[in-house]
PDB file of C-alpha atoms in Angstrom:
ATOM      1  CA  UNK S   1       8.722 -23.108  -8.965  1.00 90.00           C
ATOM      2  CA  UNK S   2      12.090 -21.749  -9.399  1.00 97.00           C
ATOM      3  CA  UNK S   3      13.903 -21.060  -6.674  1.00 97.00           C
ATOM      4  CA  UNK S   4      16.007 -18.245  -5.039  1.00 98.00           C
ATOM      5  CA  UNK S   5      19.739 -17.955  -6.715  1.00 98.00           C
ATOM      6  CA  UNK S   6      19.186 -19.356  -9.990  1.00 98.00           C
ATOM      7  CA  UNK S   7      18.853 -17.141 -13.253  1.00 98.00           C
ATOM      8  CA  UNK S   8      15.716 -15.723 -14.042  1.00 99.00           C
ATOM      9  CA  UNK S   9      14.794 -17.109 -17.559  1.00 99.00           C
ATOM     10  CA  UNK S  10      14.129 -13.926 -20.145  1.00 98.00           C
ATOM     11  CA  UNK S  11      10.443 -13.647 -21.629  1.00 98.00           C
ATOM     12  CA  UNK S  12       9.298 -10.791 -24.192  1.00 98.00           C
ATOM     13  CA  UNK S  13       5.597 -10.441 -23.819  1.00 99.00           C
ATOM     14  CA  UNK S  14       3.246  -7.654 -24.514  1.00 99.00           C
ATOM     15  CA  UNK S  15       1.790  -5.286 -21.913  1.00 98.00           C
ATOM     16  CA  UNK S  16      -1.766  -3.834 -21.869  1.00 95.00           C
ATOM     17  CA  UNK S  17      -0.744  -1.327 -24.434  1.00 95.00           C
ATOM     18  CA  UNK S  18       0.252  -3.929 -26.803  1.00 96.00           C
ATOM     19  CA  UNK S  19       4.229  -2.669 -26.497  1.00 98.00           C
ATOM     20  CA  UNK S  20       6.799  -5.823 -26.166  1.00 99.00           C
ATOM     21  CA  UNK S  21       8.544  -5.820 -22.731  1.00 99.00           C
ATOM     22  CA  UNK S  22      11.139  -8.190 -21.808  1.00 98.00           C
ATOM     23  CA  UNK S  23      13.117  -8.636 -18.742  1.00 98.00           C
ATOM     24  CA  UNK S  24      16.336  -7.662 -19.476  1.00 97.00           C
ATOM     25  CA  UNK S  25      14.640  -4.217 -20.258  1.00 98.00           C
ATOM     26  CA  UNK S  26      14.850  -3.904 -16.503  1.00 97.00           C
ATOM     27  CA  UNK S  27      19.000  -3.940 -16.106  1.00 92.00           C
ATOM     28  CA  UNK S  28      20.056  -2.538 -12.798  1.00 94.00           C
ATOM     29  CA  UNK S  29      16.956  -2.434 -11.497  1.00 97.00           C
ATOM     30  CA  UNK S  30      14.819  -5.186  -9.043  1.00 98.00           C
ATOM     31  CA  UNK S  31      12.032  -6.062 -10.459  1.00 99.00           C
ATOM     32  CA  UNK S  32       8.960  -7.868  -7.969  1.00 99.00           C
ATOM     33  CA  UNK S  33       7.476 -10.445 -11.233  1.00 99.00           C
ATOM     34  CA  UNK S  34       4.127 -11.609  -9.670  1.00 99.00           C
ATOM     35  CA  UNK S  35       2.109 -14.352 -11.786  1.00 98.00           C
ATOM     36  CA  UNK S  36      -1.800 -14.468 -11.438  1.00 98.00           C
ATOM     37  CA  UNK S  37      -4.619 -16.984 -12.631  1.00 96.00           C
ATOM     38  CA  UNK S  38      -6.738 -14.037 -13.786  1.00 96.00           C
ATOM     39  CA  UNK S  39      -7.833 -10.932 -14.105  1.00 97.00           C
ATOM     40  CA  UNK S  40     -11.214  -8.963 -12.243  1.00 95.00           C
ATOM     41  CA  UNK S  41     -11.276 -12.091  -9.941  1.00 94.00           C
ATOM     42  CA  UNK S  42     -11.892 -11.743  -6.442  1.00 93.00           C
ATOM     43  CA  UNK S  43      -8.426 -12.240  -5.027  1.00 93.00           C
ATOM     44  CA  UNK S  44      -6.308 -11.480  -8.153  1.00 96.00           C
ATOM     45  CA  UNK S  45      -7.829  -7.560  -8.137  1.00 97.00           C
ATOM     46  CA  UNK S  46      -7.470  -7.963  -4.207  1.00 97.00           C
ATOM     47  CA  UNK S  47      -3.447  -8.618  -4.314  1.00 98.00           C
ATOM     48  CA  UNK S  48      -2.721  -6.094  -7.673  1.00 98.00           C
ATOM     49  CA  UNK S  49      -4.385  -3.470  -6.177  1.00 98.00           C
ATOM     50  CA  UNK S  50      -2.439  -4.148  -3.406  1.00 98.00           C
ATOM     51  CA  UNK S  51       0.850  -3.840  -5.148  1.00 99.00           C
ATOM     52  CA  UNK S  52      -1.298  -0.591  -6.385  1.00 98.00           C
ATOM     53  CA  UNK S  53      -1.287   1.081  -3.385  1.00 98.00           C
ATOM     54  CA  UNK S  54       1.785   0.260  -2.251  1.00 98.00           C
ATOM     55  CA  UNK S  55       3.196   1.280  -5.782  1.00 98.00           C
ATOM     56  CA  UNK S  56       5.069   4.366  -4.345  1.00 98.00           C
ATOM     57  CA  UNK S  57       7.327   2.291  -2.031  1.00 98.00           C
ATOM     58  CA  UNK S  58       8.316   0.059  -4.723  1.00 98.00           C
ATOM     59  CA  UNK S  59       9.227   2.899  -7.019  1.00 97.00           C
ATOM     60  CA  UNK S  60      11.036   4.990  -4.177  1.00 97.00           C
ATOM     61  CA  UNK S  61      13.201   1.604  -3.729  1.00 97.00           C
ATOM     62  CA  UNK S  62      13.812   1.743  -7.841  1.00 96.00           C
ATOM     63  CA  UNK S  63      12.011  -1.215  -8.403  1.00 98.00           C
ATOM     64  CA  UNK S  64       9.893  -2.427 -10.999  1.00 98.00           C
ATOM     65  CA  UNK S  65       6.523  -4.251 -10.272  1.00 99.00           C
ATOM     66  CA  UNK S  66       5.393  -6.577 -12.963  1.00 99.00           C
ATOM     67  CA  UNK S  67       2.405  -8.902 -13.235  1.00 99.00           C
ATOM     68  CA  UNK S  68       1.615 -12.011 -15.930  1.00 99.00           C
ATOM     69  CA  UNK S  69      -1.201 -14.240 -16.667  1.00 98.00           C
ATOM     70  CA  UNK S  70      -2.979 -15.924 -19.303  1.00 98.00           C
ATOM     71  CA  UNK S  71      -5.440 -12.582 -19.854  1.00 98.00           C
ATOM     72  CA  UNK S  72      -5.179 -11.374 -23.175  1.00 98.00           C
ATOM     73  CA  UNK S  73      -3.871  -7.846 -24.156  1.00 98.00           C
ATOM     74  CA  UNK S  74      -7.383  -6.611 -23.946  1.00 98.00           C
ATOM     75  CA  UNK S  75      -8.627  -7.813 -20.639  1.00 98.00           C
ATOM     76  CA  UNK S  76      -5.255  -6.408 -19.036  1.00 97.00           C
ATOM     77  CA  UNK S  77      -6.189  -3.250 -20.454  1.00 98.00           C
ATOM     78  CA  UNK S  78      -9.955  -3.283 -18.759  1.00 98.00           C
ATOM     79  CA  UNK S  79      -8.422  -4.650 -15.425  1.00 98.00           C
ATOM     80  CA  UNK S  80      -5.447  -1.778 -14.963  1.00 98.00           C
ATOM     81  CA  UNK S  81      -8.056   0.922 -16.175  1.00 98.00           C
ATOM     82  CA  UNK S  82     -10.901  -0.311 -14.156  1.00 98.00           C
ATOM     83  CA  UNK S  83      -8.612  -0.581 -10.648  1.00 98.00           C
ATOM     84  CA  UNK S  84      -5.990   2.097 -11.844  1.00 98.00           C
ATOM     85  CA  UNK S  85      -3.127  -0.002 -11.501  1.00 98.00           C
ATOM     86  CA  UNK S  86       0.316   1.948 -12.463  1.00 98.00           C
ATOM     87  CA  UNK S  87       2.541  -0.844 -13.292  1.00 98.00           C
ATOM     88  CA  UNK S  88       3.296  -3.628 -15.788  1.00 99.00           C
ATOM     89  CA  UNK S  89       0.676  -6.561 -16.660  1.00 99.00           C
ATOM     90  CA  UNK S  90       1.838  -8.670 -19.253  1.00 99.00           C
ATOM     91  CA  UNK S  91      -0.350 -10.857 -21.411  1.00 99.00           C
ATOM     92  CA  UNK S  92       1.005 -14.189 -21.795  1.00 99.00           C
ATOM     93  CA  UNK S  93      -1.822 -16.552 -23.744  1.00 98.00           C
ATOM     94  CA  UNK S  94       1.180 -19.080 -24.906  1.00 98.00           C
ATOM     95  CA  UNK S  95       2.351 -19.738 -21.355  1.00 98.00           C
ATOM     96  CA  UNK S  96       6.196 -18.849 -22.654  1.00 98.00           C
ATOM     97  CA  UNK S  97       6.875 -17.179 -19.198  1.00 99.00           C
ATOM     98  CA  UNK S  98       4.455 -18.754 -16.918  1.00 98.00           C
ATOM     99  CA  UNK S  99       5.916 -22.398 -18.409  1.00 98.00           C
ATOM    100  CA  UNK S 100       9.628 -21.038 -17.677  1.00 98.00           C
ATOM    101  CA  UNK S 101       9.065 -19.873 -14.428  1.00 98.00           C
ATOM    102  CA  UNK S 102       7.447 -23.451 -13.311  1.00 96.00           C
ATOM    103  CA  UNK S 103       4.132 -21.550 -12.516  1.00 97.00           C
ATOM    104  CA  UNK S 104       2.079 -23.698 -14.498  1.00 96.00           C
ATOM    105  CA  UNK S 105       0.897 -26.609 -12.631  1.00 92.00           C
ATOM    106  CA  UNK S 106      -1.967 -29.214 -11.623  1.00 88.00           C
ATOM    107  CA  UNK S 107      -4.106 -27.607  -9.013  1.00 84.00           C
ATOM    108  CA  UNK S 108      -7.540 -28.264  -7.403  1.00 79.00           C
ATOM    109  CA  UNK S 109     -10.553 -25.752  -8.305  1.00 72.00           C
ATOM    110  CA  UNK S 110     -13.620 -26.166  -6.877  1.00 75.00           C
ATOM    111  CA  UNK S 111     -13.497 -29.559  -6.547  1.00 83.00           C
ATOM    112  CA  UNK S 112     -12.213 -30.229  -9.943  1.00 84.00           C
ATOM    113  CA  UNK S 113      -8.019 -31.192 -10.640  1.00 88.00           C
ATOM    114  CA  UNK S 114      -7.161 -29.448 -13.426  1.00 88.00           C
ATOM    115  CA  UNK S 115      -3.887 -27.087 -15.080  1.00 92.00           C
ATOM    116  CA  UNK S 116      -3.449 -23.092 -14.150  1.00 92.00           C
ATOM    117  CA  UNK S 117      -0.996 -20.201 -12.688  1.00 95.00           C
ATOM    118  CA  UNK S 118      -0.265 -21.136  -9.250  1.00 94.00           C
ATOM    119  CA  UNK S 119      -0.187 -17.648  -7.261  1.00 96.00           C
ATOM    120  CA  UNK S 120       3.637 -17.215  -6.981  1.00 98.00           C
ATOM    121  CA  UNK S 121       6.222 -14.202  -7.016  1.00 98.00           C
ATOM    122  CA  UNK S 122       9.447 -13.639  -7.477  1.00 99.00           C
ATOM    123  CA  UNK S 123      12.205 -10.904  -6.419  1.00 99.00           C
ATOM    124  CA  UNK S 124      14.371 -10.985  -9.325  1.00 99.00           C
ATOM    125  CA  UNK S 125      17.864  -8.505  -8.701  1.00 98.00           C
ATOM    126  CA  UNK S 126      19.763  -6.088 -10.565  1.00 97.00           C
ATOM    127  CA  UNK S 127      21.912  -9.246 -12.166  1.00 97.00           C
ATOM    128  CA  UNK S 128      18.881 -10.867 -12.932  1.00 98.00           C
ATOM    129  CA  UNK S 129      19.340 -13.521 -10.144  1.00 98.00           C
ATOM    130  CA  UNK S 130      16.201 -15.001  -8.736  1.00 99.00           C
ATOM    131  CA  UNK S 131      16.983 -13.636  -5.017  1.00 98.00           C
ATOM    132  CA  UNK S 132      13.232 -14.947  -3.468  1.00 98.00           C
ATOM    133  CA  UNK S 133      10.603 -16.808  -4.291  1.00 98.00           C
ATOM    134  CA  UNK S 134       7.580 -17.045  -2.546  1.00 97.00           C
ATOM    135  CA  UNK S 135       5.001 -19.642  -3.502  1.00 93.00           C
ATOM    136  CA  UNK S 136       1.028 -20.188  -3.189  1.00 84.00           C
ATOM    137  CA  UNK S 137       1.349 -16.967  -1.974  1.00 91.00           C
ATOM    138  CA  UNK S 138      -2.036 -15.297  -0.555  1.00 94.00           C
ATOM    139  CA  UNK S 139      -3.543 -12.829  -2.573  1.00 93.00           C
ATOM    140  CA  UNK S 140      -4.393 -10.445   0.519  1.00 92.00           C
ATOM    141  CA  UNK S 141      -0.541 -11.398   2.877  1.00 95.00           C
ATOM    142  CA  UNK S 142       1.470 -11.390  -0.698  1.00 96.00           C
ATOM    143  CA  UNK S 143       2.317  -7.402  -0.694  1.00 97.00           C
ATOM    144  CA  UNK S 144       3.009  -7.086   2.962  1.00 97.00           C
ATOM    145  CA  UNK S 145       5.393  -9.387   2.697  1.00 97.00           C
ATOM    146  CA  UNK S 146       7.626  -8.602   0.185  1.00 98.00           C
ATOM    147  CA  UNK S 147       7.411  -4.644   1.742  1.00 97.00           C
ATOM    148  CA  UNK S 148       8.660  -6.275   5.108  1.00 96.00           C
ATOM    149  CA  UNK S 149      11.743  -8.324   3.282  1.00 96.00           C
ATOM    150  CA  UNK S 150      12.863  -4.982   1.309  1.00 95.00           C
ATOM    151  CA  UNK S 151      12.516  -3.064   4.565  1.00 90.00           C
TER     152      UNK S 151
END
């Protein structure tokens, strides 16, 4: 995980609409980048929406909420329409961002050791400068969190 003062590395992915977004597209403005292990699972839907109904403090703070996984273009596209989510998901299949943010790591799932996203977000400000990182973050405590560190 990358930590708190340290550039936030760049990444142009595609959103649920297929457009290219990167993160300097987001100049001036704080962006919350949360990575996921996947989409329409139990806690994944339980933190975006979430971010979805807090969506309108974010905004009124003039910040942008972004989410990445592995989830292709497609199943981003089912998962924001089915829980009308309102902000970014990116698709990233090649693990460009998830890899560069240190996301991508050995983990235990049912039982089994294996590779995926570890839950994790990051508070990235107007400079682009990593200001905090919270790790293994819980899907359902994630949200409150971050809205009780922005005041």
């Amino acid at each position: 995980m990358l930590k708190a003062g340290v550039k936030a590395p760049d990444f142009r992915l595609q959103d649920k609409d297929g457009n290219l977004v990167s993160l300097s597209d987001f100049k001036n403005k704080k962006v919350v980048l949360y990575f996921y292990p996947k989409d329409s699972t139990p806690g994944c839907t339980k933190q975006a929406c979430s971010f979805r109904d807090n969506f309108d403090t974010f905004k009124s703070k003039d910040m942008v909420v972004i989410g990445i996984s592995k989830d292709s273009v497609k199943s981003h596209e089912r998962f924001a329409q089915k829980n009308e989510l309102p902000f970014i998901l990116l698709s990233d299949p090649d693990l460009d961002a998830i890899k560069a943010y240190d996301v991508w790591q050995e983990k235990k799932l049912y039982g089994k050791l294996g590779f995926g996203v570890i839950r994790t977000t990051y508070i990235i400000d107007e400079n682009g400068i990593i200001e905090k990182a919270y790790d293994k973050v819980k899907a359902d405590k994630n949200v409150g969190e971050i809205l009780e560190y922005i005041g």
